Tab-separated table of C-alpha atoms and ligand atoms in Angstrom:
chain	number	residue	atom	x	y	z
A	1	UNK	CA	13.998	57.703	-37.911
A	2	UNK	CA	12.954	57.233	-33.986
A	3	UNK	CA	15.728	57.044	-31.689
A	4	UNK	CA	14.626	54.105	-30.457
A	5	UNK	CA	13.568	51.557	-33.267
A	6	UNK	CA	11.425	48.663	-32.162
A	7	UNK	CA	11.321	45.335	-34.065
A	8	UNK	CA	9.172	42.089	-33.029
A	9	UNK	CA	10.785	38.727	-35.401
A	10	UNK	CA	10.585	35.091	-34.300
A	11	UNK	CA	9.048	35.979	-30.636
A	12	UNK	CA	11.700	38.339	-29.830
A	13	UNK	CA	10.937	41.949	-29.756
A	14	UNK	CA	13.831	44.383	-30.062
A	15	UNK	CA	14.299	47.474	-28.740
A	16	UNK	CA	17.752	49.546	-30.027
A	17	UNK	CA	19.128	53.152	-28.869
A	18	UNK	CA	18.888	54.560	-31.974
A	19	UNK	CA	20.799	58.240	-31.271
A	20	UNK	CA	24.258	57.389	-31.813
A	21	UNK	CA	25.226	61.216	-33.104
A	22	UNK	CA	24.160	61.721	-29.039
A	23	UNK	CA	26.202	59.026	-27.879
A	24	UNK	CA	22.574	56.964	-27.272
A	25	UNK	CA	22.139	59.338	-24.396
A	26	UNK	CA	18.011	58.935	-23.545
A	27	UNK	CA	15.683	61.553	-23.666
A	28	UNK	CA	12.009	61.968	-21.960
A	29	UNK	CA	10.445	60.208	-25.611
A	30	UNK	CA	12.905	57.617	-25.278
A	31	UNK	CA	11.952	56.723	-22.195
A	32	UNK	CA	8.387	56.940	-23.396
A	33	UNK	CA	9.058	54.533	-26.432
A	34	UNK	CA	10.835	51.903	-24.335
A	35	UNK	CA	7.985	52.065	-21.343
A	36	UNK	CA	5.207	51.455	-24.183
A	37	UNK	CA	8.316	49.119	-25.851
A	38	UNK	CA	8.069	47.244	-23.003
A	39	UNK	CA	4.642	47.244	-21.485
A	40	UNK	CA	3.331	45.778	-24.799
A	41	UNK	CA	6.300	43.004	-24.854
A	42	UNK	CA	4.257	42.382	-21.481
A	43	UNK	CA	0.956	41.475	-22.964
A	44	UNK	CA	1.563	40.534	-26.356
A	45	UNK	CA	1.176	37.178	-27.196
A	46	UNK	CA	3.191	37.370	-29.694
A	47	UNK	CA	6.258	38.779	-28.270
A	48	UNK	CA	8.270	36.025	-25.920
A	49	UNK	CA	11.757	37.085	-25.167
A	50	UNK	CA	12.740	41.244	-25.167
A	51	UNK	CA	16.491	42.516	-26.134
A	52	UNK	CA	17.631	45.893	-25.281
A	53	UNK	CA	20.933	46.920	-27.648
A	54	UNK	CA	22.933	49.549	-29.088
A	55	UNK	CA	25.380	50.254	-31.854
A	56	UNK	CA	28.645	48.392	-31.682
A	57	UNK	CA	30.324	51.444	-30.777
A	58	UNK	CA	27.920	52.822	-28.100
A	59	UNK	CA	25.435	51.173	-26.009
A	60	UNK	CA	24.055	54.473	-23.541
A	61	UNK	CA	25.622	57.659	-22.215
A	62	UNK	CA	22.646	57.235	-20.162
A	63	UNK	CA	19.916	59.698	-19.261
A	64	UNK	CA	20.554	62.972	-21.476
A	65	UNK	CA	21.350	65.658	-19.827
A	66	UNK	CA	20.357	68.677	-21.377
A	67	UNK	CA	16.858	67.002	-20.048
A	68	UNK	CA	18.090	67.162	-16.688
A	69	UNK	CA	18.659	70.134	-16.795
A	70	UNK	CA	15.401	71.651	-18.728
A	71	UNK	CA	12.548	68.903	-18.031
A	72	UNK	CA	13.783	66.528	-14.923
A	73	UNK	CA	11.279	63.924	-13.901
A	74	UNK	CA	8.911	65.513	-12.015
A	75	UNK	CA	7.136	62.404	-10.569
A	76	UNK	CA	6.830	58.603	-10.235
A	77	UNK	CA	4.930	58.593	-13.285
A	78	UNK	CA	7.792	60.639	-15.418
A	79	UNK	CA	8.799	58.226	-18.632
A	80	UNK	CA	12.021	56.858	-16.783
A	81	UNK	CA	10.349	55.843	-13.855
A	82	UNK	CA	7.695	54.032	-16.174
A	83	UNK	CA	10.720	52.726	-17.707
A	84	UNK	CA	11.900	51.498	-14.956
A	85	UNK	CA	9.159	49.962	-13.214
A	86	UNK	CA	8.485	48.159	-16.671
A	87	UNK	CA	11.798	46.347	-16.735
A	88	UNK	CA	11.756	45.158	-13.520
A	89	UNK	CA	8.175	43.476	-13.282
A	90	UNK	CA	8.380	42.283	-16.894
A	91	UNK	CA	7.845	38.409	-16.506
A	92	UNK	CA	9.310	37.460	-19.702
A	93	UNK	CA	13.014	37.257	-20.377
A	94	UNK	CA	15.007	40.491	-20.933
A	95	UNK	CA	17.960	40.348	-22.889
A	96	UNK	CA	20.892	43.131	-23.416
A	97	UNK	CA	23.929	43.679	-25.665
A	98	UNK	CA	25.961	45.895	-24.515
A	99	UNK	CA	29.157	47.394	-26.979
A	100	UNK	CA	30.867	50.475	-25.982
A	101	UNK	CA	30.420	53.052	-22.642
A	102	UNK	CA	26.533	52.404	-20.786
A	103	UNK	CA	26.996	55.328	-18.099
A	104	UNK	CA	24.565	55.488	-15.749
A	105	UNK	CA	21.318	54.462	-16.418
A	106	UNK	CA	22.890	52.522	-19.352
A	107	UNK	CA	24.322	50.461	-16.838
A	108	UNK	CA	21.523	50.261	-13.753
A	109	UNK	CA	18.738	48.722	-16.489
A	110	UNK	CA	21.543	45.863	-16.409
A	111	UNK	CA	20.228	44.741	-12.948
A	112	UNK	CA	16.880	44.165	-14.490
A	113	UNK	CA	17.814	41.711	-17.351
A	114	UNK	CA	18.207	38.196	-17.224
A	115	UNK	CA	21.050	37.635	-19.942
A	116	UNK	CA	23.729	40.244	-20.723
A	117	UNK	CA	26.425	40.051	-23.294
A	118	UNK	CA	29.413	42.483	-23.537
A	119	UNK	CA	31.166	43.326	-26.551
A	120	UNK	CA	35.162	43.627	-25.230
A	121	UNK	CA	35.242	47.349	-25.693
A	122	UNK	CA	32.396	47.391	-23.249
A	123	UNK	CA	32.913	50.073	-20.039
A	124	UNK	CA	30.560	50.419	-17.510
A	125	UNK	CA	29.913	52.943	-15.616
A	126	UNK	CA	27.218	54.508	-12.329
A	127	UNK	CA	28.524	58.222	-11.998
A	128	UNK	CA	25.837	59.646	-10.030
A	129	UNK	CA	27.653	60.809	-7.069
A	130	UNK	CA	30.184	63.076	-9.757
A	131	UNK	CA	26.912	64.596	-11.731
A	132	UNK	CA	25.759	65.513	-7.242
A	133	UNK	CA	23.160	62.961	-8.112
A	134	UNK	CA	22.582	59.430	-5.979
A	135	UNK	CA	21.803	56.069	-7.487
A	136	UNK	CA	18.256	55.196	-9.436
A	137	UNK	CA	17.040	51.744	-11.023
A	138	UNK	CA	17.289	50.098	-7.414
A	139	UNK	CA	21.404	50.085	-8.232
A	140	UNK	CA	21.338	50.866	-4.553
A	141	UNK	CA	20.490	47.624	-3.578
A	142	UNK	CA	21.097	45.316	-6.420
A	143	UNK	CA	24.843	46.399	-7.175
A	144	UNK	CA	25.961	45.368	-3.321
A	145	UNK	CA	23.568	42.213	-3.696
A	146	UNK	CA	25.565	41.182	-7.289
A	147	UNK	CA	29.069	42.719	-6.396
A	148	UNK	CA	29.675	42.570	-2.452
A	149	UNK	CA	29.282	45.724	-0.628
A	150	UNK	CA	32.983	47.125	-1.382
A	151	UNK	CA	32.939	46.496	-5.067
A	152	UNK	CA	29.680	48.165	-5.250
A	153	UNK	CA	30.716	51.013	-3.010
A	154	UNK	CA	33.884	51.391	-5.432
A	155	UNK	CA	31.604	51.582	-8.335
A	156	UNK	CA	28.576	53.604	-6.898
A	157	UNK	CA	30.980	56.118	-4.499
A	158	UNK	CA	33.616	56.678	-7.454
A	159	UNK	CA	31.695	56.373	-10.473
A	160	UNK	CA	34.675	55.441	-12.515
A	161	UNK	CA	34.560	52.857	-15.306
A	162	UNK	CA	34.597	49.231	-15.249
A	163	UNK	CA	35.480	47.091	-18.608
A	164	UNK	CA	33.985	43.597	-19.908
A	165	UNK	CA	36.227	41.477	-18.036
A	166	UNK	CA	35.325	42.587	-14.437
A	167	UNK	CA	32.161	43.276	-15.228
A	168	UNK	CA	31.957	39.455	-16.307
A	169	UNK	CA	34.153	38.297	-13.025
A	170	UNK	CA	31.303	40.568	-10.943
A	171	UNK	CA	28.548	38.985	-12.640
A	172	UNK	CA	26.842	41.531	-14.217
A	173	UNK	CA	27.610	39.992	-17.471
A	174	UNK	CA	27.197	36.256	-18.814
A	175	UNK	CA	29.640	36.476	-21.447
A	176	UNK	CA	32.259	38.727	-23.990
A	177	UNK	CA	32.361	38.705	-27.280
A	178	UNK	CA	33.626	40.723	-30.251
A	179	UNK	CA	31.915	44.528	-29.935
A	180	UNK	CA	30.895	43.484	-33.959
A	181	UNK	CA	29.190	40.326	-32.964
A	182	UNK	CA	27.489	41.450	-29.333
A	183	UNK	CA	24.444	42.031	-31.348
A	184	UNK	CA	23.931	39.391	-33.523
A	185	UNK	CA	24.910	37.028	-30.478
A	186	UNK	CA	21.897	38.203	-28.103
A	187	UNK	CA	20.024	37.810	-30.759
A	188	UNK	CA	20.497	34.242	-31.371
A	189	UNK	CA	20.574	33.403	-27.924
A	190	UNK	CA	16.685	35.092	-27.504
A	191	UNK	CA	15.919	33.208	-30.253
A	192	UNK	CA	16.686	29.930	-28.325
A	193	UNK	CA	14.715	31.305	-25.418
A	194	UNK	CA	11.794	31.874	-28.200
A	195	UNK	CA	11.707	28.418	-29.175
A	196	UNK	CA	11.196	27.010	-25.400
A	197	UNK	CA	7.986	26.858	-23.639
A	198	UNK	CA	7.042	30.424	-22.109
A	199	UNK	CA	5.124	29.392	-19.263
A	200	UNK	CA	7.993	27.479	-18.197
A	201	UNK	CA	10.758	30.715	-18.788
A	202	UNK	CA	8.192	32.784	-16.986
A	203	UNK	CA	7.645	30.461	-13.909
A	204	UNK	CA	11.452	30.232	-13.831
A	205	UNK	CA	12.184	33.958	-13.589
A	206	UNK	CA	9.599	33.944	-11.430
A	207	UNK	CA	10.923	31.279	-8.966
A	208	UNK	CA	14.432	33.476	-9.032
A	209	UNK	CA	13.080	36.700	-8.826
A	210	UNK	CA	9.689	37.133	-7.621
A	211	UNK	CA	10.618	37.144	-4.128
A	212	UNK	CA	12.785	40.444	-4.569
A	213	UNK	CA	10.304	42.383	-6.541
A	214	UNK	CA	8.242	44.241	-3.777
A	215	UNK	CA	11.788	45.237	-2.176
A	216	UNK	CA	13.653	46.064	-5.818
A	217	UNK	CA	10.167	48.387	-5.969
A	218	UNK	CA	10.015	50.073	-2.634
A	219	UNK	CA	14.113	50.880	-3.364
A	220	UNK	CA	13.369	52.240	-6.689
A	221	UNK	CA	10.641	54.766	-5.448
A	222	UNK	CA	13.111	55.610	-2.176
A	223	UNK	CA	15.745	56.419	-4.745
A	224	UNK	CA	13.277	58.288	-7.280
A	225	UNK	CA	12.704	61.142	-4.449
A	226	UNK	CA	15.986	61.245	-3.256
A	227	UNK	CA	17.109	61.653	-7.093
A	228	UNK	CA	14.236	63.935	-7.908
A	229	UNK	CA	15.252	66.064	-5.248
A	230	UNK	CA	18.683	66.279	-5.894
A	231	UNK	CA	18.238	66.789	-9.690
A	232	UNK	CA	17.621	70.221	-8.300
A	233	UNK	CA	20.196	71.301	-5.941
A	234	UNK	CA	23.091	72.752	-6.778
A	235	UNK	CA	25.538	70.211	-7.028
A	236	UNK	CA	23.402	68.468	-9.914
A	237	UNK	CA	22.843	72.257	-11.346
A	238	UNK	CA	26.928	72.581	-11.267
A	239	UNK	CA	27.637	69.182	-12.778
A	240	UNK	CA	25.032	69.189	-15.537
A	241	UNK	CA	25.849	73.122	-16.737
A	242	UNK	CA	29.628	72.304	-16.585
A	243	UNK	CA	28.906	69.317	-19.067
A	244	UNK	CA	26.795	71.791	-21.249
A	245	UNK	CA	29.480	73.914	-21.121
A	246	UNK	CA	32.458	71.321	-21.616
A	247	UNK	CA	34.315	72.228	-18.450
A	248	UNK	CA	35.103	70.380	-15.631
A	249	UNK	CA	32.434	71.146	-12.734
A	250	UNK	CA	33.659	73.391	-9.907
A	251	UNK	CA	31.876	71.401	-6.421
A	252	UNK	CA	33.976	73.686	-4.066
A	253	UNK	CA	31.218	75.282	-2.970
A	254	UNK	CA	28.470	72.729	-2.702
B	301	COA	N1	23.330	63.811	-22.594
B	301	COA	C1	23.293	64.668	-23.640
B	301	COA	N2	24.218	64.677	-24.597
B	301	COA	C2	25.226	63.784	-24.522
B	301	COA	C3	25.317	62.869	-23.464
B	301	COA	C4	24.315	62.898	-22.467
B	301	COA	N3	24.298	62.038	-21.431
B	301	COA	N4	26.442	62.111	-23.644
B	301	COA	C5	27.006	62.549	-24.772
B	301	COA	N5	26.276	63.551	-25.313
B	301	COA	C6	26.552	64.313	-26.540
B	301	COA	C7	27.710	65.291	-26.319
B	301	COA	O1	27.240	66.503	-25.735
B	301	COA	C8	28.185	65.455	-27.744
B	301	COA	O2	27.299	66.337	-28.401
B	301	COA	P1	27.863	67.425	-29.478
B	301	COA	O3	28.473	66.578	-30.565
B	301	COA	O4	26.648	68.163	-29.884
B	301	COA	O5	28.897	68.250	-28.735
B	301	COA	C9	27.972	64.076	-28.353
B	301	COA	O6	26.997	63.433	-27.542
B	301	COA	C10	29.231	63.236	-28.354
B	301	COA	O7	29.692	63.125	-27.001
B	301	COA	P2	31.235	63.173	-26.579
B	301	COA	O8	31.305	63.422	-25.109
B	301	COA	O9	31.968	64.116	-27.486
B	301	COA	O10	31.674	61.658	-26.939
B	301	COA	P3	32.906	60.836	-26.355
B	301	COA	O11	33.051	59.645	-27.251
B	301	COA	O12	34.105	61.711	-26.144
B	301	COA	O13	32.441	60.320	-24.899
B	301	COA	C11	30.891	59.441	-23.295
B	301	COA	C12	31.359	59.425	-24.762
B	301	COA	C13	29.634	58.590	-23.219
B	301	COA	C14	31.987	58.820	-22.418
B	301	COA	C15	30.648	60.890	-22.856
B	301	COA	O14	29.816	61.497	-23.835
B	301	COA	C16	29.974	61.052	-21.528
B	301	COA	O15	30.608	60.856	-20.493
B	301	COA	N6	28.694	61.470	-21.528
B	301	COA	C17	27.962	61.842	-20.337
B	301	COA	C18	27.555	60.610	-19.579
B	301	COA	C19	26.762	60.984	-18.351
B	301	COA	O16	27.229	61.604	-17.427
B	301	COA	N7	25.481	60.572	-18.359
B	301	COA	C20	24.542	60.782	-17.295
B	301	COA	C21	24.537	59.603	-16.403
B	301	COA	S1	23.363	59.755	-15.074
């Protein structure tokens, strides 16, 4: 089975973290499944609406990290970046359901969908600054743009967890529902989506959008070689060998 299963029905294509045993934590092939996941969503005619999901227990632990530690992204063109860059210029609609922790990364692809529903066991987390990392996914910007600057700064400086409700009160989510139901509920809500007109959902998302994209972009890249840099140092090195190793990381000397 491929840890991330892909599955077009009725105009929607889905894409689910399929590595629950790793807490849905996302590998280099990962990445490189939901890139080509969502570049052909892009162009296929048949494909109208995309949802991203998880299991009802987990949605991400975010980017693995034994891959941080062995093979980080290297350059723009590394899978996450493709990824990345994919999600946020995709004109069609992007759906997620979201049941369980999405740390890091499994949060930041958030920014880039247009409908998100939360199961109520949902928790939310951006912990870059604890693993001596900064933020990626253009969090930088978008969190202070969807939060206000001190909410974000809570979130992005801290890195703690946030749960369904705030993240609903924030914005970042449309709506809460049972962690057994998230699922089935994005799904029936893409399937509505499906059924309208897609030049009119495109020119929509467009209208709301478009006008961000080139700045949401230039962020993303900015971020990439601050991150890609800092995946390096010693901080990162600390944080990521101290999670290997189960132990709390020791920063006193970064
Ligand atoms: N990368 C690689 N492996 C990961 C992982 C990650 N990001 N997150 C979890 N795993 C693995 C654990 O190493 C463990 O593997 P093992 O069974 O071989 O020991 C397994 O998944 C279960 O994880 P565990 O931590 O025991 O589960 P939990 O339910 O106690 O906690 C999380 C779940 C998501 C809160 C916790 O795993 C976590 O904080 N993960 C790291 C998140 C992170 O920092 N991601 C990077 C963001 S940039």
């Amino acid at each position: 089975m491929s840890d991330i299963l892909q599955h077009i029905d009725a105009g929607v294509m889905t894409l689910t973290f399929n590595r629950v045993d790793k807490k849905n934590s996302i590998t280099r092939d990962m990445y490189t499944a939901l890139a080509n996941g969502m570049e052909q969503a892009a162009t296929d005619g048949a494909v109208r609406v995309v949802v991203i999901q998880g299991h009802e227990t987990i949605f991400s632990a975010g980017n693995d990290i034994a891959d941080f530690l062995n093979q980080p992204p290297s350059t723009q063109d590394s899978p996450v970046f493709r990824f990345l860059r994919a999600i946020a210029t995709i004109e069609k609609p992007v759906l997620a359901a979201v049941a369980g922790p999405a740390v890091g990364i499994g949060t930041t692809l958030l920014f880039h969908c247009d409908l998100v529903y939360a199961g109520d066991n949902a928790a939310f987390s951006m912990p870059f600054v604890n693993l001596g990392l900064c933020p990626e996914a253009a969090s930088s910007l978008l969190a202070p743009r969807m939060f206000g600057y001190h909410r974000a700064a809570e979130a992005l400086l801290l890195g703690e967890p946030f749960f369904a409700e705030a993240a609903l009160e924030v914005g970042l989510v449309n709506r809460v529902v049972p962690p057994t139901e998230v699922n089935a509920y994005a799904q029936a809500q893409a399937k509505k989506l499906a059924a309208k007109p897609l030049s009119s959902l495109v020119e929509t998302k467009r209208l709301m959008k478009g006008s961000q994209q080139d700045e949401v972009l230039a962020k993303m890249a900015e971020e990439g070689r601050s991150f890609g840099r800092m995946l390096r140092e010693p901080a990162a090195r600390e944080a990521f060998s101290a999670f290997m190793e189960k132990r709390k990381p020791d920063f006193s000397k970064v």
